[in-house]
Coordinates of C-alpha atoms (C1' of nucleotides) in Angstrom, one line a residue:
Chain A
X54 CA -0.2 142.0 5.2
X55 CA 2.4 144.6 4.3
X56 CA 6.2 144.9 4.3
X57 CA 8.1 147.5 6.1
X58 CA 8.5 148.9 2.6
X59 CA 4.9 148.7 1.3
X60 CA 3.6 150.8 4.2
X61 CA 6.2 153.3 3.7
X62 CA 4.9 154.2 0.1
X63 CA 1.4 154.1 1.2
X64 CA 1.6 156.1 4.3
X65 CA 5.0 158.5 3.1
X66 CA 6.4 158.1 6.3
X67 CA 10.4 156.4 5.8
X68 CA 11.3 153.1 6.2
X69 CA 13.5 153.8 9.6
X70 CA 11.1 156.5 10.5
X71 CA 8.8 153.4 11.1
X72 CA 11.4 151.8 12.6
X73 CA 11.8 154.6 15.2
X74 CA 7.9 155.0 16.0
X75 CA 8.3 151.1 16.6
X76 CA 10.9 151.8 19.1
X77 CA 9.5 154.4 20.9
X78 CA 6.1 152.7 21.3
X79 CA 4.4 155.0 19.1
X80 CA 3.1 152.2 16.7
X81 CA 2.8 148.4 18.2
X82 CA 5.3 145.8 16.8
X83 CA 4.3 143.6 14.0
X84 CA 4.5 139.7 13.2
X85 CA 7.3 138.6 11.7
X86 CA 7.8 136.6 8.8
X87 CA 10.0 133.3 9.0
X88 CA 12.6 135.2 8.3
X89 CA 12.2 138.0 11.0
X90 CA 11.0 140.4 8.5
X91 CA 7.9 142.9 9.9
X92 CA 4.6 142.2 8.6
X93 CA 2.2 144.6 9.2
X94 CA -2.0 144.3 9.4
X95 CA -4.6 146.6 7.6
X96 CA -4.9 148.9 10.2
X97 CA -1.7 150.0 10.8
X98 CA -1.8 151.9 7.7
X99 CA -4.5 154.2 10.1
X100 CA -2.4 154.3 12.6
X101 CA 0.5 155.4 10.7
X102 CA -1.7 158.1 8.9
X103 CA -2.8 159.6 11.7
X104 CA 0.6 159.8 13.0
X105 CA 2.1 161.7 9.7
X106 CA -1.4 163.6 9.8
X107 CA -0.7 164.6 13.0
X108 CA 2.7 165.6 12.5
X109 CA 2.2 167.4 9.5
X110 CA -0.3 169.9 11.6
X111 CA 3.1 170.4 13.6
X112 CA 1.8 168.1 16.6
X113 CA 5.0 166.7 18.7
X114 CA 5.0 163.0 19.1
X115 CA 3.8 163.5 22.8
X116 CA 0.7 165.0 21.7
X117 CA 0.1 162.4 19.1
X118 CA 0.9 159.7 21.9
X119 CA -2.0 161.4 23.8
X120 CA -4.4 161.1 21.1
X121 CA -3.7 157.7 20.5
X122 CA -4.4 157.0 24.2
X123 CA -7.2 159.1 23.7
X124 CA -9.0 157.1 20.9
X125 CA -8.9 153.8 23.0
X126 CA -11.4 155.0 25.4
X127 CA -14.9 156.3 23.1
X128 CA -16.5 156.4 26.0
X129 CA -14.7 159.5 27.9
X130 CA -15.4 163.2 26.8
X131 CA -13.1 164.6 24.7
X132 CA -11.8 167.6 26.0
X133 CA -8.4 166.6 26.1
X134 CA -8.4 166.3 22.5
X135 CA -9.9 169.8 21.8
X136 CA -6.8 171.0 23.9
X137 CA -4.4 169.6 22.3
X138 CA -5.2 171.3 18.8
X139 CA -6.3 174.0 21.1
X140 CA -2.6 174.4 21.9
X141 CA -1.0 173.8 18.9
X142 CA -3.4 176.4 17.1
X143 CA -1.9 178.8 19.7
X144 CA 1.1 177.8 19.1
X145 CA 1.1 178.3 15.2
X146 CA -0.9 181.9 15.4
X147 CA 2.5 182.7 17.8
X148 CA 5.4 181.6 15.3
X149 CA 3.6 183.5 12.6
X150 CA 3.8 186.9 14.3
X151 CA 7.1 186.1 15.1
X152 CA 7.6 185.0 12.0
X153 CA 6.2 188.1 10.1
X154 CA 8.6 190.2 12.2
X155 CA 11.6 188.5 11.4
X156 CA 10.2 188.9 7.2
X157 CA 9.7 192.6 7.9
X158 CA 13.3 192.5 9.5
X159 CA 15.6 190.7 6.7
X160 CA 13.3 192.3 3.9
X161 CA 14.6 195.8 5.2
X162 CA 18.1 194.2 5.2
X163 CA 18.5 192.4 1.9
X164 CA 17.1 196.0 0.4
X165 CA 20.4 197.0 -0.7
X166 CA 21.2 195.3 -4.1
X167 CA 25.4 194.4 -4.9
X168 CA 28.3 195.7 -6.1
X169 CA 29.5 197.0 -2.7
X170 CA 32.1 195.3 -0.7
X171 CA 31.7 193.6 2.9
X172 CA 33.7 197.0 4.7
X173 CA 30.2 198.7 4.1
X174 CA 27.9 196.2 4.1
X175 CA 24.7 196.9 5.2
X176 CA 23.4 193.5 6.0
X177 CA 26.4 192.7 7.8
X178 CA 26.0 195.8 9.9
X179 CA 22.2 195.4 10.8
X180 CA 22.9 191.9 12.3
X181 CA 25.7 193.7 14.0
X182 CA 23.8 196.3 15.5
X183 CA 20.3 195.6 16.3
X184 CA 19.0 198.9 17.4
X185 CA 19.5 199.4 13.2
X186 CA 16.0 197.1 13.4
X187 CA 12.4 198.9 12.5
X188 CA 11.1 196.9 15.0
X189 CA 11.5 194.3 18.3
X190 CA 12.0 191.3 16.5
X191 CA 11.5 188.7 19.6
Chain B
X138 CA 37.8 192.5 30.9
X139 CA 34.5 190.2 32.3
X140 CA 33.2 187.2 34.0
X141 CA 31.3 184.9 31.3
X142 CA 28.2 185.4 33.9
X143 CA 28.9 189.2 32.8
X144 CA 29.0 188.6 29.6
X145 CA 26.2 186.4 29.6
X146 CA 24.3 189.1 31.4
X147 CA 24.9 191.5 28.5
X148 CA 24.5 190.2 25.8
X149 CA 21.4 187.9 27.1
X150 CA 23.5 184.5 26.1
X151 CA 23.3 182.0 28.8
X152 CA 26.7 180.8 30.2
X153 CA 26.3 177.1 28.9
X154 CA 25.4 178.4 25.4
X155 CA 28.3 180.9 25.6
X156 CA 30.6 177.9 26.6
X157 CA 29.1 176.0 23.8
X158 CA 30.0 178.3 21.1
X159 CA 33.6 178.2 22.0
X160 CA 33.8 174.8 22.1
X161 CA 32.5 175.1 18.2
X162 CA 34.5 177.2 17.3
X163 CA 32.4 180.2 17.1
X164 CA 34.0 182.6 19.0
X165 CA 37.6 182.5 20.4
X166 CA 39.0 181.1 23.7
X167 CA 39.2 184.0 25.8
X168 CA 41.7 184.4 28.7
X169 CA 42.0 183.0 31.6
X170 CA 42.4 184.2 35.2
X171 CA 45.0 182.9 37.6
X172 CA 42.0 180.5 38.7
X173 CA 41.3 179.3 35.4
X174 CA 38.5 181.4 34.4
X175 CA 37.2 183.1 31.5
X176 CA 37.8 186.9 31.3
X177 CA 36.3 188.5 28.1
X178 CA 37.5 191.7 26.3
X179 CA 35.0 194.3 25.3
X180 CA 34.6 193.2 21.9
X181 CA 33.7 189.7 22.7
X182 CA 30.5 191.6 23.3
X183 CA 29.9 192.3 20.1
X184 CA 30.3 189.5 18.3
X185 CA 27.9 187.6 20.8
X186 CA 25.8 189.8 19.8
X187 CA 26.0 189.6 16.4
X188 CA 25.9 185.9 17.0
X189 CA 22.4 186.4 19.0
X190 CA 21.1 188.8 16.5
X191 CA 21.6 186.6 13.9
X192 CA 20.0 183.4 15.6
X193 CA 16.5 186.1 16.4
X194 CA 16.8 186.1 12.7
X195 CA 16.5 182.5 11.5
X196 CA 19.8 182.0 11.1
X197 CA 21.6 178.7 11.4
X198 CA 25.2 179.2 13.0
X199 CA 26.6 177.7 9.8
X200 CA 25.8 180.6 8.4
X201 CA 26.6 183.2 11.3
X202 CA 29.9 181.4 10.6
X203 CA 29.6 182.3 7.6
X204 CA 28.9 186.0 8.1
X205 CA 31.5 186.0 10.5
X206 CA 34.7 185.1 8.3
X207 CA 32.9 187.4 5.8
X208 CA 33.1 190.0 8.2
X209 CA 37.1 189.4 8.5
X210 CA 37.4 190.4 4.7
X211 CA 36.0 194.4 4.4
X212 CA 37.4 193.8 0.9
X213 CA 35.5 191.5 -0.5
X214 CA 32.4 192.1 -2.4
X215 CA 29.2 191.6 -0.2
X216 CA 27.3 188.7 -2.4
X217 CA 27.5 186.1 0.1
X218 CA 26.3 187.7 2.8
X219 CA 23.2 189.1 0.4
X220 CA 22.8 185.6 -0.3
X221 CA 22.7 184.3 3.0
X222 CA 20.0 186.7 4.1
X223 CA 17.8 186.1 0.7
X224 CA 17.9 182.7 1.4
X225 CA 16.9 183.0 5.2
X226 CA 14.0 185.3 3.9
X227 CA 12.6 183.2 1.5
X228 CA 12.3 180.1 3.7
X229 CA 11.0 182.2 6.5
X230 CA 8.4 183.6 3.8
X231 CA 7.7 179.6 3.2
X232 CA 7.6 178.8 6.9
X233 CA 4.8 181.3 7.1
X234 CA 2.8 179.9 4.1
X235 CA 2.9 176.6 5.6
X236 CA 1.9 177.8 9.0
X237 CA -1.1 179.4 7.6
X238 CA -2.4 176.7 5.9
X239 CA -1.8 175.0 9.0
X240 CA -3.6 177.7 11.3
X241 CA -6.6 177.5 9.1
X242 CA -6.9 173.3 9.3
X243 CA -6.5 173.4 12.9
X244 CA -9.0 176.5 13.6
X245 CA -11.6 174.4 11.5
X246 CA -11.0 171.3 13.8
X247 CA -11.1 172.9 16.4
X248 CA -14.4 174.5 16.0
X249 CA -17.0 172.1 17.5
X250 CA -16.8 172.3 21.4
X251 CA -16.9 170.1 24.0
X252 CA -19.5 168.1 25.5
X253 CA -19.1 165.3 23.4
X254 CA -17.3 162.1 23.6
X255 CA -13.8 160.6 21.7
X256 CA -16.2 158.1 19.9
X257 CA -17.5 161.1 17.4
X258 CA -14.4 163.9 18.4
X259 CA -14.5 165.8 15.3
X260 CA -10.4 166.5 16.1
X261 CA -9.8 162.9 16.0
X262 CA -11.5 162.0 13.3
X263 CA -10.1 165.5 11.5
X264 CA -6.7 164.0 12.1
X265 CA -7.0 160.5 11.3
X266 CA -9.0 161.0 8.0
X267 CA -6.9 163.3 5.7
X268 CA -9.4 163.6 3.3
X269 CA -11.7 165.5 5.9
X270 CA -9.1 168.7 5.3
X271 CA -10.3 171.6 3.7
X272 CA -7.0 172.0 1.8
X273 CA -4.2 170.8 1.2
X274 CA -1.6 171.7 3.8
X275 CA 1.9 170.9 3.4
Chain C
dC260 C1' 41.4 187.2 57.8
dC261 C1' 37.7 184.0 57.6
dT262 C1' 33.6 182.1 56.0
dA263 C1' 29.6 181.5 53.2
dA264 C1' 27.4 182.3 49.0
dT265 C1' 27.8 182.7 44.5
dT266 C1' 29.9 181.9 40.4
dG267 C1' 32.9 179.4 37.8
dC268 C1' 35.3 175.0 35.9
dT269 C1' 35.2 170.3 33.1
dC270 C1' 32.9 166.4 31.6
dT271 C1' 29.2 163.4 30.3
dA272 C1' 24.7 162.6 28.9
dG273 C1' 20.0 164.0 27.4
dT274 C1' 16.5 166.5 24.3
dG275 C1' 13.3 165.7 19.7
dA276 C1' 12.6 163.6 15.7
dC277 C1' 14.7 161.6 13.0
dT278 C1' 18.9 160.2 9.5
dA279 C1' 23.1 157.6 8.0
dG280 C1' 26.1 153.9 7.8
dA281 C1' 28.1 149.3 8.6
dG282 C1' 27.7 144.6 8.1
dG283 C1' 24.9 141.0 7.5
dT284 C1' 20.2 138.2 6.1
dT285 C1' 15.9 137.3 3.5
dC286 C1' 12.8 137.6 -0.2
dA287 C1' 10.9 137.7 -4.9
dA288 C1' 11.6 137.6 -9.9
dG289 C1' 13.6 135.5 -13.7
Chain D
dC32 C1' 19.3 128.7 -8.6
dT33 C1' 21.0 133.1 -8.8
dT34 C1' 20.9 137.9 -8.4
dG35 C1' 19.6 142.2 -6.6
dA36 C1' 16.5 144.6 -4.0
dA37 C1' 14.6 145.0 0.3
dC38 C1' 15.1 143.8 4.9
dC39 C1' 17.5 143.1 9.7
dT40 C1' 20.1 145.1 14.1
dC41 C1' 23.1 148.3 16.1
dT42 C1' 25.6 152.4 16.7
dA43 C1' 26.4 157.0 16.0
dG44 C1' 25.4 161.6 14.1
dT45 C1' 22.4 165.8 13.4
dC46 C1' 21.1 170.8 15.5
dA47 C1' 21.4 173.9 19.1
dC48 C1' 21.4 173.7 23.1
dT49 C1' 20.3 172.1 28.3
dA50 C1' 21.0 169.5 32.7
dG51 C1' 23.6 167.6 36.2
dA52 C1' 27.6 165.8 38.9
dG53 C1' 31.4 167.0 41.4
dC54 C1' 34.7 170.1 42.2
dA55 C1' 37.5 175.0 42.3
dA56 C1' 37.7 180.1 42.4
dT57 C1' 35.9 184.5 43.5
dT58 C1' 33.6 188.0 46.1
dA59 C1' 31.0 190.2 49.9
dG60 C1' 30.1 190.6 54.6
dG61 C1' 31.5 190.3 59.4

DNA sequence: CCTAATTGCTCTAGTGACTAGAGGTTCAAG
DNA sequence: CTTGAACCTCTAGTCACTAGAGCAATTAGG
């Protein structure tokens, strides 16, 4: 049995983070102590892990909400599952292109060292004009 | 002088999000017609530009406001705004870092294809063991 | 000049995934 | 038994929009 407190060191996730999985269903609500404190079984701490897990790979809460549904039925093939991560791998490969583009950008921008004054001010210009950009950014 | 649909049109801002950054503050309450609505001068285009630019780049519009009031001082020296855009680039050059690790954990889970069922879904069991992880990501 | 379609107006509330704070209660250590 | 940390609920705030209700103004066609 673990306090609200406990299962926040072990799993990382914060105190009123748990709080707010709680609310929205994500994790099922504990007994409560006499004193209406949360007292949480073993297994939440799984639960919880798989949820920061999860969220550290950049799933959203929905997806994570599917897996759990998921992972109450063995039996069924798991295709779902594979699409989820499926997705999300997509999803990541996308952000870093467009993420690469937008380092090539402000890289080319933040070339030109101090000592000048905002009137001339290169940075300032190449937001304000974007066909100064290398490249389509977006 | 145009319509905010004009405007919007132009500078590829929608109407609500145009609205919006008046109501913050971000750009300046325009004038109206005899009917109440907005008419825009020319330069208005511009600075929703700028505005849009800046948000393509990463940037949060705290510090497009930033940029902007800069931008009203020619004679000040240019630190600030280098400062903003170093900034921007090194989180976007930790952003991608991060996303790679991710990309790499989630091509590995999800390698093994379908066919098989949630009871031994290498995904699942990828996502609720940490330990399973190749590296460390995040 | 009239009408219909489009565009505009304000205001409120919702999104995702938390985070912060007020104001009070319970628990565990000494 | 006292103290201080941890806990409780509830509300509201964050960021950058987005959606919808219910109405008013503008514009194009006939």
């Amino acid at each position: 049995m673990f306090s609200i407190g406990e299962l926040a060191k072990r799993t990382a996730v914060k105190v009123p983070t748990i709080r707010y999985y709680e609310q929205i269903g994500l994790i099922d609500p504990p007994h409560r102590s006499e004193g209406n404190q949360r007292r949480y079984e073993p297994d939440t701490l799984d639960r919880l892990s798989f949820i920061r897990h999860g969220r550290d790979l950049g799933l959203s809460l929905e997806a994570i909400r599917d897996l759990i549904e998921l992972s109450h039925h063995p039996e069924r093939p798991c295709g779902r599952a594979d699409a989820i991560v499926a997705e999300q791998l997509a999803a990541v490969r996308a952000r870093i292109a467009r993420l690469k583009r937008l380092e090539r950008e402000l890289d080319r921008m933040s070339g030109c060292g101090g000592g000048h004054t905002v009137g001339d001010c290169y940075v300032l210009r190449s937001i304000a004009d974007h066909d100064l950009c290398a490249s389509d950014h977006d």
